Amino acid sequence: MNVPNLITVTRFFFIPLFWLAFFSGAEHANLLAFAVLILAGLSDMLDGYLARKTQQVTETGKLLDPLADKLMMITVILAFVIDGRISWLAAGVFFIRDLGMIFVSMFVHFRGKRQVPAANWFGKATTVLYYVVFLMIMFQLPYYREGLWMAIGFSIITSLVYLFTYLRMDPNVKRAPQ
């Protein structure tokens, strides 16, 4: 396993750390939980940068990286809905979109028919937008509900971009051996 993929795998450990920090009841629980979220985001940027810089982009990394991102996002949204900061409707739309992306990615990967589309500008912008909205929700800044719906809408557009990218890929191209 290369270093970028190892960093990606360690991001899965940030998920329970966020949960524990958010629901800890500590005086600065929001700040601590947000710090965990930021560390996860920074490690996401680091693993992607290292993978590209050292030419260690792998199909495994292309699968695990967005999975780690999506599971962290799902955890954060679930924490917000349990805490009453966002509605079940917003969470439901978010969950349907992200779980759909996870299952489609897994299906594509395990079928071995086509390569997984690489991350693009839309995906990166969606992630940044969600982090900004999570900051707004975490500290209940003005317009955080509207910001969440904007992020959800943009993420749906991003999903469509990935879908069209996938459909335009050559179906005869097989995944690289792992």
Tab-separated table of C-alpha atoms in Angstrom:
chain	number	residue	atom	x	y	z
A	1	MET	CA	0.000	0.000	0.000
A	2	ASN	CA	1.438	3.365	-1.002
A	3	VAL	CA	1.597	6.426	1.279
A	4	PRO	CA	-1.356	8.313	-0.275
A	5	ASN	CA	-3.597	5.258	0.138
A	6	LEU	CA	-2.368	4.806	3.716
A	7	ILE	CA	-3.347	8.414	4.480
A	8	THR	CA	-6.741	7.747	2.902
A	9	VAL	CA	-7.248	4.690	5.095
A	10	THR	CA	-6.358	6.678	8.225
A	11	ARG	CA	-9.132	9.138	7.331
A	12	PHE	CA	-11.651	6.431	8.213
A	13	PHE	CA	-10.493	6.789	11.850
A	14	PHE	CA	-11.540	10.446	11.883
A	15	ILE	CA	-15.180	9.361	11.563
A	16	PRO	CA	-15.618	7.947	15.097
A	17	LEU	CA	-13.367	10.709	16.477
A	18	PHE	CA	-15.724	13.337	15.054
A	19	TRP	CA	-18.725	11.523	16.545
A	20	LEU	CA	-17.109	11.267	19.973
A	21	ALA	CA	-16.055	14.919	19.945
A	22	PHE	CA	-19.436	16.198	18.726
A	23	PHE	CA	-21.455	14.313	21.341
A	24	SER	CA	-18.863	14.569	24.127
A	25	GLY	CA	-20.733	17.253	26.043
A	26	ALA	CA	-17.429	19.036	26.535
A	27	GLU	CA	-17.470	22.804	26.875
A	28	HIS	CA	-15.918	23.278	23.425
A	29	ALA	CA	-17.353	20.184	21.745
A	30	ASN	CA	-18.260	22.094	18.569
A	31	LEU	CA	-14.750	23.441	18.207
A	32	LEU	CA	-13.177	20.050	18.883
A	33	ALA	CA	-15.494	18.277	16.427
A	34	PHE	CA	-14.825	20.908	13.781
A	35	ALA	CA	-11.062	20.523	14.338
A	36	VAL	CA	-11.396	16.775	13.667
A	37	LEU	CA	-13.378	17.563	10.526
A	38	ILE	CA	-10.712	20.019	9.344
A	39	LEU	CA	-7.957	17.455	9.980
A	40	ALA	CA	-9.881	14.951	7.889
A	41	GLY	CA	-10.222	17.541	5.125
A	42	LEU	CA	-6.542	18.447	5.228
A	43	SER	CA	-5.524	14.785	5.082
A	44	ASP	CA	-7.839	14.428	2.067
A	45	MET	CA	-5.983	17.240	0.325
A	46	LEU	CA	-2.620	15.772	1.335
A	47	ASP	CA	-3.304	12.257	0.051
A	48	GLY	CA	-4.568	13.590	-3.278
A	49	TYR	CA	-1.606	15.919	-3.667
A	50	LEU	CA	0.903	13.168	-2.845
A	51	ALA	CA	-0.778	10.679	-5.149
A	52	ARG	CA	-0.610	13.075	-8.096
A	53	LYS	CA	2.851	14.480	-7.300
A	54	THR	CA	4.466	11.048	-6.887
A	55	GLN	CA	2.383	9.469	-9.665
A	56	GLN	CA	0.861	6.982	-7.229
A	57	VAL	CA	-2.771	7.406	-8.271
A	58	THR	CA	-4.380	3.970	-8.036
A	59	GLU	CA	-7.805	2.528	-8.721
A	60	THR	CA	-7.941	1.577	-5.019
A	61	GLY	CA	-7.278	5.194	-4.076
A	62	LYS	CA	-9.909	6.390	-6.546
A	63	LEU	CA	-12.406	4.141	-4.761
A	64	LEU	CA	-11.348	4.635	-1.117
A	65	ASP	CA	-10.836	8.417	-1.248
A	66	PRO	CA	-14.428	9.342	-2.121
A	67	LEU	CA	-15.716	6.576	0.177
A	68	ALA	CA	-13.840	8.112	3.126
A	69	ASP	CA	-15.184	11.548	2.160
A	70	LYS	CA	-18.758	10.361	1.835
A	71	LEU	CA	-18.750	8.384	5.078
A	72	MET	CA	-17.390	11.419	6.946
A	73	MET	CA	-20.031	13.651	5.361
A	74	ILE	CA	-22.795	11.166	6.205
A	75	THR	CA	-21.549	11.017	9.807
A	76	VAL	CA	-21.562	14.806	10.115
A	77	ILE	CA	-25.051	15.130	8.611
A	78	LEU	CA	-26.355	12.351	10.870
A	79	ALA	CA	-24.870	14.110	13.926
A	80	PHE	CA	-26.535	17.370	12.869
A	81	VAL	CA	-29.934	15.769	12.381
A	82	ILE	CA	-29.755	13.866	15.693
A	83	ASP	CA	-28.809	17.121	17.429
A	84	GLY	CA	-31.735	18.906	15.756
A	85	ARG	CA	-29.615	21.369	13.791
A	86	ILE	CA	-30.967	20.315	10.393
A	87	SER	CA	-34.204	18.739	9.184
A	88	TRP	CA	-34.726	15.083	8.376
A	89	LEU	CA	-35.786	16.179	4.874
A	90	ALA	CA	-32.423	17.824	4.164
A	91	ALA	CA	-30.622	14.837	5.684
A	92	GLY	CA	-32.719	12.415	3.621
A	93	VAL	CA	-31.935	14.138	0.332
A	94	PHE	CA	-28.270	14.250	1.309
A	95	PHE	CA	-28.239	10.553	2.298
A	96	ILE	CA	-29.976	9.380	-0.854
A	97	ARG	CA	-27.512	11.250	-3.039
A	98	ASP	CA	-24.382	10.143	-1.150
A	99	LEU	CA	-25.422	6.540	-0.582
A	100	GLY	CA	-26.327	6.350	-4.269
A	101	MET	CA	-22.850	7.592	-5.175
A	102	ILE	CA	-21.242	5.020	-2.866
A	103	PHE	CA	-23.242	2.103	-4.263
A	104	VAL	CA	-22.714	3.132	-7.887
A	105	SER	CA	-18.963	3.514	-7.307
A	106	MET	CA	-18.769	0.109	-5.633
A	107	PHE	CA	-20.795	-1.482	-8.428
A	108	VAL	CA	-18.549	0.022	-11.103
A	109	HIS	CA	-15.401	-0.956	-9.223
A	110	PHE	CA	-16.343	-4.552	-8.505
A	111	ARG	CA	-17.827	-5.193	-11.941
A	112	GLY	CA	-14.488	-4.217	-13.435
A	113	LYS	CA	-16.105	-3.027	-16.651
A	114	ARG	CA	-14.838	0.548	-16.681
A	115	GLN	CA	-12.428	2.771	-14.891
A	116	VAL	CA	-13.729	4.926	-12.069
A	117	PRO	CA	-13.856	8.587	-13.163
A	118	ALA	CA	-11.144	10.643	-11.524
A	119	ALA	CA	-12.018	13.480	-9.164
A	120	ASN	CA	-12.781	16.710	-10.983
A	121	TRP	CA	-13.315	20.379	-10.186
A	122	PHE	CA	-17.022	19.864	-9.394
A	123	GLY	CA	-16.253	17.194	-6.800
A	124	LYS	CA	-13.587	19.298	-5.123
A	125	ALA	CA	-15.845	22.378	-5.101
A	126	THR	CA	-18.684	20.319	-3.599
A	127	THR	CA	-16.423	19.126	-0.782
A	128	VAL	CA	-15.225	22.653	-0.009
A	129	LEU	CA	-18.802	23.947	-0.104
A	130	TYR	CA	-19.904	21.253	2.364
A	131	TYR	CA	-17.046	22.133	4.728
A	132	VAL	CA	-18.116	25.796	4.674
A	133	VAL	CA	-21.739	24.812	5.321
A	134	PHE	CA	-20.673	22.437	8.121
A	135	LEU	CA	-18.852	25.352	9.746
A	136	MET	CA	-22.034	27.421	9.440
A	137	ILE	CA	-24.177	24.635	10.923
A	138	MET	CA	-21.687	23.748	13.641
A	139	PHE	CA	-21.708	27.293	14.980
A	140	GLN	CA	-25.275	28.076	13.809
A	141	LEU	CA	-24.257	31.038	11.690
A	142	PRO	CA	-26.922	32.969	9.757
A	143	TYR	CA	-28.374	31.306	6.645
A	144	TYR	CA	-26.899	27.893	7.407
A	145	ARG	CA	-30.125	26.151	6.322
A	146	GLU	CA	-30.099	27.915	2.958
A	147	GLY	CA	-26.395	27.135	2.619
A	148	LEU	CA	-27.073	23.460	3.237
A	149	TRP	CA	-29.747	23.329	0.524
A	150	MET	CA	-27.403	25.133	-1.864
A	151	ALA	CA	-24.662	22.581	-1.138
A	152	ILE	CA	-27.096	19.690	-1.620
A	153	GLY	CA	-28.250	21.142	-4.961
A	154	PHE	CA	-24.679	21.635	-6.138
A	155	SER	CA	-23.788	18.089	-5.057
A	156	ILE	CA	-26.630	16.716	-7.191
A	157	ILE	CA	-25.275	18.649	-10.179
A	158	THR	CA	-21.832	17.211	-9.399
A	159	SER	CA	-23.297	13.685	-9.348
A	160	LEU	CA	-24.777	14.262	-12.794
A	161	VAL	CA	-21.402	15.495	-14.080
A	162	TYR	CA	-19.746	12.304	-12.806
A	163	LEU	CA	-22.516	10.178	-14.309
A	164	PHE	CA	-22.107	11.782	-17.729
A	165	THR	CA	-18.318	11.444	-17.458
A	166	TYR	CA	-18.722	7.753	-16.642
A	167	LEU	CA	-21.152	7.162	-19.503
A	168	ARG	CA	-18.776	8.835	-21.970
A	169	MET	CA	-15.844	6.624	-20.912
A	170	ASP	CA	-14.855	3.846	-23.288
A	171	PRO	CA	-16.692	0.695	-22.077
A	172	ASN	CA	-13.833	-1.467	-23.393
A	173	VAL	CA	-11.283	0.095	-21.042
A	174	LYS	CA	-10.672	-2.214	-18.112
A	175	ARG	CA	-9.492	-1.155	-14.695
A	176	ALA	CA	-5.792	-1.335	-14.032
A	177	PRO	CA	-4.687	-4.402	-12.041
A	178	GLN	CA	-4.409	-3.705	-8.320
